[in-house]
Amino acid sequence: MPTLSRFLLFVFIASSFKIGSSIEVHVINALPRGSAPMEIRCNSRSTNLDAKQLKSGDDYRWIVQKERATYLCAALWVNKIASWHGFQPRRDANQKSVFWLVKENGFFLGFDNSSWVKKSTWESE
Ligand SMILES: *[C@@H]1O[C@H](CO)[C@@H](O)[C@H](O)[C@H]1NC(C)=O
């Protein structure tokens, strides 16, 4: 097979297997406007992301690379705490993006930033 055809075949196969594709995870603070910022920190076994302060309306995002490890997130807001799986390979690995909407009544998961399923709640300290 000519070199160019071989190259194009390789590109086609590589893109159909999404080699090197990464997934963007968002955590959107949808707590009441003007309320205290929420503190959040997410880690996988091999990646420690910096702790962040999110104001109402902020969209915090990070990229999950090929490793596809589970990310555990912990959050603190006023006198409430929460922890949840921000990224879970079995649940999320086939998505392009993972969105978390954080509200007073809990943590909502969506893959298109418009339809949401409640997955977790705040606990009082
Ligand atoms: C998610 O949806 C909100 C509200 O419609 C919009 O303001 C925001 O830009 C969207 N974010 C992304 C990353 O699509």
PDB file of C-alpha atoms and ligand atoms in Angstrom:
ATOM      1  CA  MET A   1       0.000   0.000   0.000  1.00  0.00           C
ATOM      2  CA  PRO A   2       1.400   3.504  -0.800  1.00  0.00           C
ATOM      3  CA  THR A   3       2.729   5.428   2.192  1.00  0.00           C
ATOM      4  CA  LEU A   4       0.073   8.150   2.022  1.00  0.00           C
ATOM      5  CA  SER A   5      -2.820   5.650   2.011  1.00  0.00           C
ATOM      6  CA  ARG A   6      -1.251   3.818   4.909  1.00  0.00           C
ATOM      7  CA  PHE A   7      -0.927   7.082   6.796  1.00  0.00           C
ATOM      8  CA  LEU A   8      -4.557   8.033   6.090  1.00  0.00           C
ATOM      9  CA  LEU A   9      -5.736   4.604   7.177  1.00  0.00           C
ATOM     10  CA  PHE A  10      -3.790   5.012  10.413  1.00  0.00           C
ATOM     11  CA  VAL A  11      -5.363   8.450  11.032  1.00  0.00           C
ATOM     12  CA  PHE A  12      -8.809   7.018  10.357  1.00  0.00           C
ATOM     13  CA  ILE A  13      -8.332   4.095  12.751  1.00  0.00           C
ATOM     14  CA  ALA A  14      -6.738   6.291  15.410  1.00  0.00           C
ATOM     15  CA  SER A  15      -9.602   8.786  15.324  1.00  0.00           C
ATOM     16  CA  SER A  16     -12.259   6.086  15.404  1.00  0.00           C
ATOM     17  CA  PHE A  17     -10.694   4.720  18.597  1.00  0.00           C
ATOM     18  CA  LYS A  18     -10.398   8.261  20.014  1.00  0.00           C
ATOM     19  CA  ILE A  19      -6.748   7.746  20.856  1.00  0.00           C
ATOM     20  CA  GLY A  20      -5.643  10.340  23.355  1.00  0.00           C
ATOM     21  CA  SER A  21      -9.111  11.835  23.781  1.00  0.00           C
ATOM     22  CA  SER A  22      -9.629  13.627  27.050  1.00  0.00           C
ATOM     23  CA  ILE A  23     -12.752  14.447  29.029  1.00  0.00           C
ATOM     24  CA  GLU A  24     -13.544  17.809  30.553  1.00  0.00           C
ATOM     25  CA  VAL A  25     -15.125  17.792  34.008  1.00  0.00           C
ATOM     26  CA  HIS A  26     -16.994  20.893  35.182  1.00  0.00           C
ATOM     27  CA  VAL A  27     -18.167  21.796  38.660  1.00  0.00           C
ATOM     28  CA  ILE A  28     -20.596  24.712  38.460  1.00  0.00           C
ATOM     29  CA  ASN A  29     -21.452  26.615  41.610  1.00  0.00           C
ATOM     30  CA  ALA A  30     -25.217  27.188  41.396  1.00  0.00           C
ATOM     31  CA  LEU A  31     -25.591  28.110  45.071  1.00  0.00           C
ATOM     32  CA  PRO A  32     -27.580  31.269  45.863  1.00  0.00           C
ATOM     33  CA  ARG A  33     -26.083  34.518  44.516  1.00  0.00           C
ATOM     34  CA  GLY A  34     -24.104  36.383  47.120  1.00  0.00           C
ATOM     35  CA  SER A  35     -23.743  33.372  49.422  1.00  0.00           C
ATOM     36  CA  ALA A  36     -20.348  32.359  50.809  1.00  0.00           C
ATOM     37  CA  PRO A  37     -17.917  30.799  48.334  1.00  0.00           C
ATOM     38  CA  MET A  38     -17.589  27.048  48.321  1.00  0.00           C
ATOM     39  CA  GLU A  39     -14.233  25.339  48.810  1.00  0.00           C
ATOM     40  CA  ILE A  40     -13.540  22.346  46.628  1.00  0.00           C
ATOM     41  CA  ARG A  41     -10.699  19.908  46.151  1.00  0.00           C
ATOM     42  CA  CYS A  42     -10.530  16.906  43.789  1.00  0.00           C
ATOM     43  CA  ASN A  43      -7.911  14.159  43.638  1.00  0.00           C
ATOM     44  CA  SER A  44      -7.262  10.952  41.823  1.00  0.00           C
ATOM     45  CA  ARG A  45      -4.715   8.350  42.923  1.00  0.00           C
ATOM     46  CA  SER A  46      -2.073   9.995  40.752  1.00  0.00           C
ATOM     47  CA  THR A  47      -3.268  13.623  40.440  1.00  0.00           C
ATOM     48  CA  ASN A  48      -3.786  16.171  43.197  1.00  0.00           C
ATOM     49  CA  LEU A  49      -5.634  19.206  41.880  1.00  0.00           C
ATOM     50  CA  ASP A  50      -5.278  22.464  43.778  1.00  0.00           C
ATOM     51  CA  ALA A  51      -8.000  23.443  46.220  1.00  0.00           C
ATOM     52  CA  LYS A  52     -10.327  26.080  44.716  1.00  0.00           C
ATOM     53  CA  GLN A  53     -12.743  28.674  46.003  1.00  0.00           C
ATOM     54  CA  LEU A  54     -15.828  28.947  43.814  1.00  0.00           C
ATOM     55  CA  LYS A  55     -18.210  31.859  43.953  1.00  0.00           C
ATOM     56  CA  SER A  56     -21.800  31.518  42.842  1.00  0.00           C
ATOM     57  CA  GLY A  57     -21.766  31.194  39.053  1.00  0.00           C
ATOM     58  CA  ASP A  58     -18.157  29.973  38.800  1.00  0.00           C
ATOM     59  CA  ASP A  59     -17.424  26.992  36.555  1.00  0.00           C
ATOM     60  CA  TYR A  60     -14.354  25.076  37.716  1.00  0.00           C
ATOM     61  CA  ARG A  61     -12.989  22.615  35.179  1.00  0.00           C
ATOM     62  CA  TRP A  62     -10.224  20.113  34.743  1.00  0.00           C
ATOM     63  CA  ILE A  63      -9.224  17.615  32.100  1.00  0.00           C
ATOM     64  CA  VAL A  64      -9.186  13.877  32.729  1.00  0.00           C
ATOM     65  CA  GLN A  65      -6.537  12.340  30.494  1.00  0.00           C
ATOM     66  CA  LYS A  66      -6.177   8.825  29.194  1.00  0.00           C
ATOM     67  CA  GLU A  67      -5.482   7.446  32.671  1.00  0.00           C
ATOM     68  CA  ARG A  68      -9.253   7.583  33.324  1.00  0.00           C
ATOM     69  CA  ALA A  69      -8.841   7.323  37.071  1.00  0.00           C
ATOM     70  CA  THR A  70     -11.570   7.936  39.631  1.00  0.00           C
ATOM     71  CA  TYR A  71     -11.541  11.481  41.021  1.00  0.00           C
ATOM     72  CA  LEU A  72     -12.880  12.002  44.507  1.00  0.00           C
ATOM     73  CA  CYS A  73     -14.057  15.536  45.279  1.00  0.00           C
ATOM     74  CA  ALA A  74     -14.696  17.121  48.647  1.00  0.00           C
ATOM     75  CA  ALA A  75     -16.512  20.410  49.197  1.00  0.00           C
ATOM     76  CA  LEU A  76     -17.128  22.735  52.101  1.00  0.00           C
ATOM     77  CA  TRP A  77     -19.790  25.455  52.106  1.00  0.00           C
ATOM     78  CA  VAL A  78     -20.787  27.461  55.200  1.00  0.00           C
ATOM     79  CA  ASN A  79     -21.361  24.676  57.744  1.00  0.00           C
ATOM     80  CA  LYS A  80     -21.929  21.870  55.241  1.00  0.00           C
ATOM     81  CA  ILE A  81     -19.613  19.290  53.773  1.00  0.00           C
ATOM     82  CA  ALA A  82     -19.928  16.863  50.884  1.00  0.00           C
ATOM     83  CA  SER A  83     -17.877  14.317  49.006  1.00  0.00           C
ATOM     84  CA  TRP A  84     -18.633  12.599  45.729  1.00  0.00           C
ATOM     85  CA  HIS A  85     -17.034  10.967  42.719  1.00  0.00           C
ATOM     86  CA  GLY A  86     -16.332  13.887  40.364  1.00  0.00           C
ATOM     87  CA  PHE A  87     -15.206  11.449  37.699  1.00  0.00           C
ATOM     88  CA  GLN A  88     -15.838   7.717  37.678  1.00  0.00           C
ATOM     89  CA  PRO A  89     -14.466   5.740  34.693  1.00  0.00           C
ATOM     90  CA  ARG A  90     -17.288   3.187  34.557  1.00  0.00           C
ATOM     91  CA  ARG A  91     -19.943   5.914  34.588  1.00  0.00           C
ATOM     92  CA  ASP A  92     -18.219   8.671  32.585  1.00  0.00           C
ATOM     93  CA  ALA A  93     -15.528   7.227  30.314  1.00  0.00           C
ATOM     94  CA  ASN A  94     -17.674   7.389  27.147  1.00  0.00           C
ATOM     95  CA  GLN A  95     -18.707  11.021  27.621  1.00  0.00           C
ATOM     96  CA  LYS A  96     -17.110  14.110  26.136  1.00  0.00           C
ATOM     97  CA  SER A  97     -17.836  16.231  29.194  1.00  0.00           C
ATOM     98  CA  VAL A  98     -19.092  15.689  32.720  1.00  0.00           C
ATOM     99  CA  PHE A  99     -21.002  18.505  34.440  1.00  0.00           C
ATOM    100  CA  TRP A 100     -21.755  18.893  38.129  1.00  0.00           C
ATOM    101  CA  LEU A 101     -24.309  21.482  39.194  1.00  0.00           C
ATOM    102  CA  VAL A 102     -23.944  22.287  42.879  1.00  0.00           C
ATOM    103  CA  LYS A 103     -27.096  23.633  44.543  1.00  0.00           C
ATOM    104  CA  GLU A 104     -28.343  24.028  48.083  1.00  0.00           C
ATOM    105  CA  ASN A 105     -30.284  20.793  47.777  1.00  0.00           C
ATOM    106  CA  GLY A 106     -27.463  18.700  46.382  1.00  0.00           C
ATOM    107  CA  PHE A 107     -25.116  17.667  43.603  1.00  0.00           C
ATOM    108  CA  PHE A 108     -26.542  17.061  40.130  1.00  0.00           C
ATOM    109  CA  LEU A 109     -24.794  15.157  37.352  1.00  0.00           C
ATOM    110  CA  GLY A 110     -25.294  15.924  33.654  1.00  0.00           C
ATOM    111  CA  PHE A 111     -23.445  15.164  30.451  1.00  0.00           C
ATOM    112  CA  ASP A 112     -24.902  17.944  28.282  1.00  0.00           C
ATOM    113  CA  ASN A 113     -25.100  20.864  30.744  1.00  0.00           C
ATOM    114  CA  SER A 114     -28.886  20.855  30.528  1.00  0.00           C
ATOM    115  CA  SER A 115     -30.482  17.681  31.934  1.00  0.00           C
ATOM    116  CA  TRP A 116     -29.551  16.735  35.475  1.00  0.00           C
ATOM    117  CA  VAL A 117     -29.819  13.822  37.873  1.00  0.00           C
ATOM    118  CA  LYS A 118     -29.344  14.321  41.597  1.00  0.00           C
ATOM    119  CA  LYS A 119     -26.502  12.151  42.868  1.00  0.00           C
ATOM    120  CA  SER A 120     -25.531  13.422  46.278  1.00  0.00           C
ATOM    121  CA  THR A 121     -26.421  15.882  49.046  1.00  0.00           C
ATOM    122  CA  TRP A 122     -24.735  18.195  51.533  1.00  0.00           C
ATOM    123  CA  GLU A 123     -24.222  17.003  55.083  1.00  0.00           C
ATOM    124  CA  SER A 124     -24.147  19.217  58.145  1.00  0.00           C
ATOM    125  CA  GLU A 125     -20.869  19.203  60.034  1.00  0.00           C
TER     126      GLU A 125
HETATM  127  C1  LIG B   1     -23.779  25.627  30.706  1.00  0.00           C
HETATM  128  O1  LIG B   1     -25.066  26.197  30.724  1.00  0.00           O
HETATM  129  C2  LIG B   1     -25.114  27.499  31.276  1.00  0.00           C
HETATM  130  C3  LIG B   1     -26.577  27.921  31.392  1.00  0.00           C
HETATM  131  O2  LIG B   1     -27.262  27.667  30.212  1.00  0.00           O
HETATM  132  C4  LIG B   1     -24.289  28.448  30.405  1.00  0.00           C
HETATM  133  O3  LIG B   1     -24.316  29.739  30.942  1.00  0.00           O
HETATM  134  C5  LIG B   1     -22.858  27.934  30.349  1.00  0.00           C
HETATM  135  O4  LIG B   1     -22.098  28.735  29.477  1.00  0.00           O
HETATM  136  C6  LIG B   1     -22.822  26.481  29.890  1.00  0.00           C
HETATM  137  N1  LIG B   1     -21.451  26.005  30.022  1.00  0.00           N
HETATM  138  C7  LIG B   1     -20.863  25.219  29.103  1.00  0.00           C
HETATM  139  C8  LIG B   1     -19.441  24.874  29.361  1.00  0.00           C
HETATM  140  O5  LIG B   1     -21.443  24.798  28.126  1.00  0.00           O
END
